[in-house]
Each structure stands twice: as C-alpha cells, then as structure tokens.
C-alpha cells in the first residue's frame, strides 16, 4: 500500500475519533454543525483512501460521492461560526439554500450515480491505471464543463471564508471577551483559508500533479485540525465556553475557570429545571452525574456552581433539601415522622448533617422551627376566633 494511502487512512481514523468526541460530548447546535463540517471533509478523505488503496473497485457505489460532501464543508462551517458566536439561535428555512451547490452537483452526476456498476468500474480502472492526473477534471459530468467541480468548491470556500472573517471582525469589535472561542475560530478559519489557497496554487502551478498534491493538502489540513483539537481539551470538550484557565503549580492543574454570564444563565436554567424533578432527594447524587446532565465537564460544573450560586456544591444541594423539609413542616407533612426519617426523606445521609444544614439555612434547630410553626398557628387560630366573637 502506498504512503498516501497509509497517510489518508491514519487521517481518516483520527478524524472519526474527533467527530465522535464532539458528537458524544455536545448536543448543542453549533457543535453538531462543526461535527458535520468535519464529517463532510472526512468523507472526502475516505474517498481519497479508497482511491489510493484501490479499494474503490470494491465499492464503486461511492465513486464521485466525496465531492457532494465537499460542497457542504464550508457552508456547515459558516453556520457553525454564526451559531457559536450567538449571532442566531435557530436554523431558518433559508439556510437550506447553502445546500444548493451540492444539489446541483448531485443532479449533474445523477446519470453516473445511477449507471450500472460495470460502467463505473471501467471509469475507475482507467483513472487508477492511466489517468490519475485527470481525476479532478470531472469529465463524467452531465451538463457542467470540465474542472468546474474542482474550481467551484474552491471559489465558494473563499467566499465563505470572507463572510466568516466579517463575522469574526464584528465579534472582535463588540468587545465581548471570549478569548478561547475567538482564538479557536481564528485558527480553524486560517486553516480553511490555507486549504483553499494551497489548492488554488496547485491548480495554477502544478496542474499535472493536481490529484496527488490536492489530496495531500486536504489530508494535511484535516490532520492539523485534529491535532489542534487534541492538544486543547477545552476546545474538544467545550469549545463554546469563554474559559480562561489559569495554571497553578503544574501545567495540568486548573486553578480557576471563568465562565461567561450568558453561559452561566443557560446552565442555571437547565440546572433549575432539573431541580424541579427533586433530584437532590437522592443521597448519592454527585457532581459527575449533574455535570453529565448539563453536558459539561465536572470541573466546569464546579465553576458554574461557584459563580452562579456563590456557594459550594454541598451547600447548594443541602439548601434545596432544607427548603423541601421546610415546606413539609409548614404543611404538616412530617408530623408523624422522627427527625431521622425526615432527614432520610430529604436526602441526608445522617442526622448530624441534617441538623447542621438545617441550623445553617434557617437559623434554628428543627425542634425550634417546629415550635415556631406551632406558635404561629396557635396565634393565628386565636386571632381568627377572637375576630369571630367580635
């Protein structure tokens, strides 16, 4: 197997890992769009691998399908930037127009796609054995001129990069400090620009080696992008965050994580929706479980709790538990239960922790609190009786 085939296979596997992590760790729309952009490019690399290894002869159905997805790489990346910068919240039906070039390509190659397998194999064998330099000429198209499907994605790529650049410039001028996200977007946009620029240079100065050099450009770009993500876990696992990580004694020790106000509000809304389900009554609840519910890393969850509630995790959970107990006591829900039983129902592991938390949040012991409720009820009853007598 040739070096280019081995390299394309390595890049393909690396890309699959990156895309899987992004999809697994994030459910938000921007991350899905980023994953789709990476997938579209990775599918192109799959076709490069199949061609270089000659395995394409076993799957002729995939012949020329890579370009369909290549047309979608930059549109999905542009939409990713739009949503990552919070310029918009939802997709619109007009966003489907970004798929128009890919649809035109599909129509142009529909006769080939639906042609018999033997016909495709004849073309593939000719390209593999004699005409590799014409692979990117796209001579099998129905109504488009030759080479247009190499030049059109490149031209569209430069156009999308221009509009992405405008978005980033507006974002920079807005003064909103999201340095991690901004640096990532600058890096990935620059890499996309280098991909398009290198493809153009190859087309102009090395047309005889168009297939080989263009394939190397695509694979190198994707490999560098994967390395950037792997070397920055905060990008791979949470690139949408405005997180400035201050290093302590060791390079891997996180001292502080600052989240943007809008992200705190978003997480707090999700967290309090979960509170309505009374998850805190579970005595075994922990940070990892709640971080998983919010789809963030545990250390990010700890920072969120600290900044949103100005308290530590245990105090926040115990605060909800004490409110639950207070409501039960006021509604005479716990009259027949011991303090140990009340503590257990509220999610406390023992009586001591319950008493300490109760005193901290109410300023009284449970016994004093119950007496105060009884005194208030008695006073209210006497006042009501006196009113009736008058």
XYZ file of C-alpha atoms in Angstrom:
390
model
C 0.000 0.000 0.000
C 1.343 3.434 -0.925
C 2.380 6.102 1.576
C -0.501 8.360 0.534
C -2.962 5.517 1.195
C -1.495 4.880 4.651
C -1.483 8.594 5.470
C -5.084 9.020 4.332
C -6.110 6.028 6.450
C -4.397 7.490 9.534
C -6.068 10.875 8.976
C -9.415 9.164 8.397
C -9.226 7.277 11.720
C -8.102 10.415 13.568
C -10.992 12.358 12.076
C -13.505 9.689 13.095
C -12.251 9.897 16.692
C -12.507 13.706 16.782
C -16.000 13.740 15.271
C -17.173 11.025 17.681
C -15.929 13.008 20.684
C -17.619 16.204 19.510
C -20.933 14.418 18.931
C -20.722 12.499 22.204
C -19.795 15.421 24.422
C -22.026 18.104 22.944
C -25.675 18.180 22.000
C -25.856 21.864 21.078
C -26.445 23.032 17.514
C -23.054 24.724 16.951
C -21.186 21.538 17.876
C -23.409 19.462 15.581
C -22.644 21.844 12.710
C -18.914 21.668 13.433
C -19.128 17.873 13.525
C -20.956 17.868 10.182
C -18.338 20.127 8.595
C -15.578 17.822 9.835
C -17.542 14.756 8.735
C -18.023 16.165 5.243
C -14.297 16.709 4.904
C -13.531 13.344 6.464
C -15.818 11.644 3.932
C -13.722 13.232 1.206
C -10.627 11.733 2.852
C -12.386 8.359 2.870
C -12.714 8.597 -0.914
C -9.037 9.567 -1.181
C -8.113 6.480 0.835
C -10.332 4.231 -1.276
C -8.824 5.603 -4.471
C -5.194 5.444 -3.314
C -5.601 1.925 -1.920
C -7.659 0.840 -4.988
C -10.370 -0.416 -2.649
C -12.746 1.806 -4.592
C -13.042 -1.095 -7.036
C -14.936 -2.962 -4.311
C -17.312 -0.081 -3.550
C -17.940 1.644 -6.922
C -21.208 2.937 -5.484
C -19.160 5.608 -3.652
C -17.389 6.841 -6.771
C -17.636 10.662 -7.049
C -19.757 10.946 -3.877
C -16.925 12.666 -1.996
C -17.385 15.920 -3.901
C -21.044 16.079 -2.875
C -19.984 16.316 0.766
C -17.031 18.551 -0.071
C -19.540 21.139 -1.292
C -21.050 21.108 2.231
C -17.812 21.597 4.199
C -17.687 25.393 4.114
C -21.465 26.091 4.345
C -21.719 23.992 7.518
C -18.592 25.657 8.917
C -20.044 29.101 8.220
C -23.270 28.200 10.020
C -21.210 26.791 12.895
C -19.463 30.157 13.307
C -22.779 32.031 13.139
C -24.305 29.964 15.930
C -21.121 29.670 18.000
C -20.912 33.479 18.147
C -24.566 33.628 19.227
C -25.467 35.668 16.152
C -28.545 33.466 15.830
C -30.376 30.908 17.938
C -32.240 28.730 15.409
C -31.935 27.440 11.888
C -34.094 29.046 9.201
C -35.561 27.503 6.082
C -33.352 29.832 4.034
C -30.306 28.002 5.430
C -31.229 25.172 3.072
C -30.003 27.404 0.225
C -26.465 26.650 1.373
C -27.040 23.114 0.076
C -27.835 24.322 -3.445
C -24.310 23.780 -4.909
C -24.283 20.216 -3.531
C -27.728 19.585 -5.022
C -26.583 20.904 -8.409
C -23.575 18.588 -8.238
C -25.821 15.634 -7.424
C -28.071 16.413 -10.414
C -25.042 16.839 -12.663
C -23.701 13.435 -11.622
C -27.043 11.645 -11.295
C -26.553 9.771 -14.601
C -23.257 8.395 -13.303
C -24.604 7.635 -9.818
C -27.465 5.593 -11.284
C -25.422 3.956 -14.001
C -24.624 0.197 -13.920
C -21.698 -0.960 -11.786
C -19.668 -2.312 -14.761
C -19.761 1.128 -16.372
C -18.422 2.737 -13.186
C -15.689 0.113 -12.884
C -14.454 0.879 -16.399
C -14.051 4.563 -15.481
C -12.445 3.795 -12.103
C -9.910 1.369 -13.640
C -9.000 3.915 -16.302
C -8.370 6.570 -13.672
C -6.410 4.206 -11.453
C -4.208 2.845 -14.198
C -3.656 5.662 -16.662
C -5.430 8.924 -15.968
C -4.822 9.858 -12.321
C -3.896 13.368 -13.369
C -7.432 13.819 -14.725
C -9.259 12.595 -11.593
C -10.159 16.157 -10.612
C -11.186 17.179 -14.113
C -14.651 15.653 -13.524
C -15.104 14.646 -17.150
C -18.066 12.393 -16.306
C -20.435 15.268 -15.532
C -23.743 15.589 -17.355
C -24.054 19.300 -18.170
C -21.274 21.134 -16.297
C -17.956 21.904 -18.025
C -14.800 20.029 -17.096
C -12.979 21.022 -13.904
C -15.897 23.127 -12.680
C -16.431 20.823 -9.696
C -12.852 21.410 -8.632
C -12.963 25.183 -9.057
C -16.499 25.809 -7.740
C -15.938 24.450 -4.181
C -12.708 26.463 -4.053
C -14.448 29.696 -5.088
C -17.281 29.049 -2.651
C -14.713 28.335 0.045
C -13.062 31.734 -0.393
C -16.491 33.413 -0.337
C -17.494 31.679 2.895
C -14.139 32.484 4.496
C -14.710 36.151 3.624
C -18.095 36.149 5.379
C -16.691 34.231 8.336
C -13.936 36.841 8.574
C -16.560 39.592 8.684
C -18.385 37.805 11.500
C -15.184 37.429 13.477
C -14.276 41.098 12.950
C -17.721 42.192 14.200
C -17.347 39.881 17.167
C -13.907 41.304 17.977
C -15.198 44.883 17.780
C -18.135 44.068 20.061
C -15.713 43.884 22.985
C -17.131 40.623 24.333
C -14.255 38.692 25.847
C -14.468 35.074 24.679
C -10.820 34.531 24.069
C -10.767 30.739 23.923
C -13.606 30.593 21.407
C -12.208 33.506 19.392
C -8.715 32.000 19.161
C -10.187 28.665 18.080
C -12.302 30.260 15.361
C -9.349 32.305 14.106
C -7.224 29.147 13.981
C -9.732 26.957 12.169
C -10.655 29.750 9.729
C -6.983 30.290 8.932
C -6.556 26.578 8.293
C -9.551 26.543 5.944
C -8.078 29.530 4.123
C -4.720 27.749 3.771
C -6.539 24.698 2.389
C -8.273 26.737 -0.297
C -5.161 28.794 -1.066
C -2.934 25.722 -1.406
C -5.494 24.055 -3.697
C -5.518 27.171 -5.877
C -1.709 27.248 -6.032
C -1.621 23.594 -7.023
C -4.186 24.212 -9.760
C -2.230 27.157 -11.163
C 1.382 25.956 -10.832
C 1.202 22.139 -10.729
C -1.793 21.000 -12.812
C -0.010 17.785 -13.793
C 0.010 16.686 -10.146
C -3.402 18.081 -9.283
C -4.823 14.917 -7.724
C -1.821 13.983 -5.598
C -0.992 17.453 -4.266
C -4.635 18.440 -3.695
C -5.191 15.221 -1.746
C -2.125 15.934 0.381
C -3.424 19.456 1.092
C -6.810 18.146 2.246
C -5.303 15.414 4.407
C -2.689 17.726 5.949
C -5.313 20.352 6.773
C -7.585 17.839 8.466
C -4.703 16.228 10.362
C -3.532 19.618 11.704
C -7.106 20.474 12.729
C -7.346 17.187 14.628
C -4.021 17.878 16.355
C -5.205 21.353 17.384
C -8.313 19.860 18.976
C -6.455 17.002 20.654
C -3.838 19.362 22.088
C -6.571 21.631 23.525
C -9.072 19.518 25.503
C -11.038 22.657 26.407
C -11.738 23.124 22.700
C -12.544 19.494 22.015
C -14.729 19.056 25.090
C -16.114 22.580 25.419
C -15.105 24.926 22.647
C -18.207 27.082 23.110
C -17.102 28.221 26.563
C -15.476 31.535 27.388
C -12.959 29.876 29.650
C -9.701 31.380 30.750
C -7.738 28.716 32.577
C -5.114 29.939 34.979
C -2.402 27.386 35.601
C -1.238 26.687 39.139
C 1.833 24.725 40.170
C 1.622 22.067 37.469
C 0.664 22.523 33.820
C -2.344 20.235 34.223
C -3.681 21.709 37.432
C -6.662 24.040 36.939
C -6.729 26.926 39.363
C -9.743 28.839 38.155
C -12.243 28.758 35.333
C -14.250 31.831 34.420
C -17.487 31.280 32.549
C -19.329 33.956 30.547
C -22.500 35.424 32.012
C -24.686 34.102 29.203
C -23.315 30.584 29.643
C -23.960 30.699 33.395
C -27.553 31.794 32.729
C -28.020 28.987 30.220
C -26.637 26.343 32.592
C -28.613 27.732 35.535
C -31.851 27.440 33.590
C -31.120 23.782 32.805
C -29.997 23.102 36.367
C -33.133 24.578 37.939
C -35.331 22.620 35.546
C -33.609 19.535 36.899
C -34.184 20.823 40.452
C -37.928 20.740 39.768
C -37.568 16.962 39.425
C -36.237 16.876 43.015
C -33.013 15.091 42.089
C -31.489 16.396 45.334
C -33.551 13.877 47.343
C -31.147 11.220 46.132
C -28.492 10.875 48.888
C -25.947 9.572 46.364
C -26.124 12.486 43.940
C -22.690 13.766 42.892
C -21.028 16.344 40.666
C -20.243 13.960 37.819
C -23.872 12.942 37.431
C -25.104 16.524 37.347
C -22.257 17.593 35.059
C -23.320 14.816 32.706
C -26.913 16.082 32.770
C -25.697 19.580 31.828
C -23.346 18.058 29.231
C -20.223 19.692 30.659
C -17.070 18.507 32.385
C -17.064 18.134 36.227
C -14.519 20.925 36.737
C -16.644 23.248 34.597
C -19.703 22.249 36.654
C -17.888 23.172 39.867
C -17.031 26.584 38.442
C -20.631 27.065 37.343
C -21.984 26.275 40.834
C -19.473 28.604 42.472
C -20.203 31.528 40.138
C -23.953 31.060 39.809
C -24.796 30.420 43.478
C -21.786 31.875 45.299
C -21.589 28.653 47.287
C -20.051 25.203 47.085
C -21.799 22.135 45.703
C -22.834 20.653 49.065
C -24.351 23.907 50.292
C -26.392 24.308 47.100
C -27.769 20.765 47.334
C -28.403 20.989 51.079
C -30.138 24.321 50.571
C -32.692 22.690 48.253
C -33.127 19.835 50.731
C -33.816 22.188 53.623
C -36.397 24.080 51.546
C -38.056 20.749 50.851
C -38.142 19.987 54.590
C -39.447 23.463 55.441
C -42.356 23.084 53.038
C -43.185 19.697 54.539
C -43.103 21.056 58.086
C -45.277 24.049 57.216
C -47.820 21.748 55.549
C -47.773 19.322 58.499
C -46.403 16.651 56.185
C -43.833 15.343 58.658
C -45.886 15.361 61.900
C -45.671 11.622 62.401
C -42.016 11.227 61.437
C -38.858 11.378 63.528
C -36.063 13.775 62.630
C -34.032 10.829 61.313
C -36.878 9.849 58.998
C -37.303 13.432 57.787
C -33.575 13.687 57.138
C -33.660 10.451 55.143
C -36.596 11.588 53.004
C -34.790 14.835 52.255
C -31.675 13.009 51.034
C -29.386 13.453 54.038
C -27.173 10.527 54.947
C -27.286 11.112 58.701
C -28.938 13.119 61.445
C -25.890 15.245 62.236
C -25.501 16.548 58.682
C -29.215 17.300 58.588
C -29.193 19.233 61.870
C -26.105 21.207 60.870
C -27.557 22.144 57.481
C -30.953 22.991 58.960
C -29.425 25.354 61.509
C -27.233 26.938 58.826
C -30.088 27.718 56.428
C -32.906 28.543 58.868
C -31.050 29.835 61.894
C -32.887 27.381 64.169
C -32.883 23.699 65.028
C -35.696 21.548 63.625
C -37.305 21.384 67.072
C -37.233 25.167 67.463
C -38.523 25.583 63.921
C -41.457 23.237 64.583
C -42.294 25.090 67.826
C -42.264 28.407 65.969
C -44.657 26.987 63.377
C -46.950 25.713 66.145
C -46.855 29.082 67.949
C -47.658 30.902 64.721
C -50.523 28.518 64.012
C -51.849 28.922 67.556
C -51.633 32.701 67.367
C -53.408 32.708 64.000
C -56.166 30.454 65.405
C -56.698 32.677 68.457
C -56.834 35.768 66.265
C -59.379 34.128 63.997
C -61.520 33.025 66.982
C -61.381 36.476 68.513
C -62.469 38.011 65.230
C -65.495 35.707 65.042
C -66.552 36.571 68.647
C -66.384 40.246 67.903
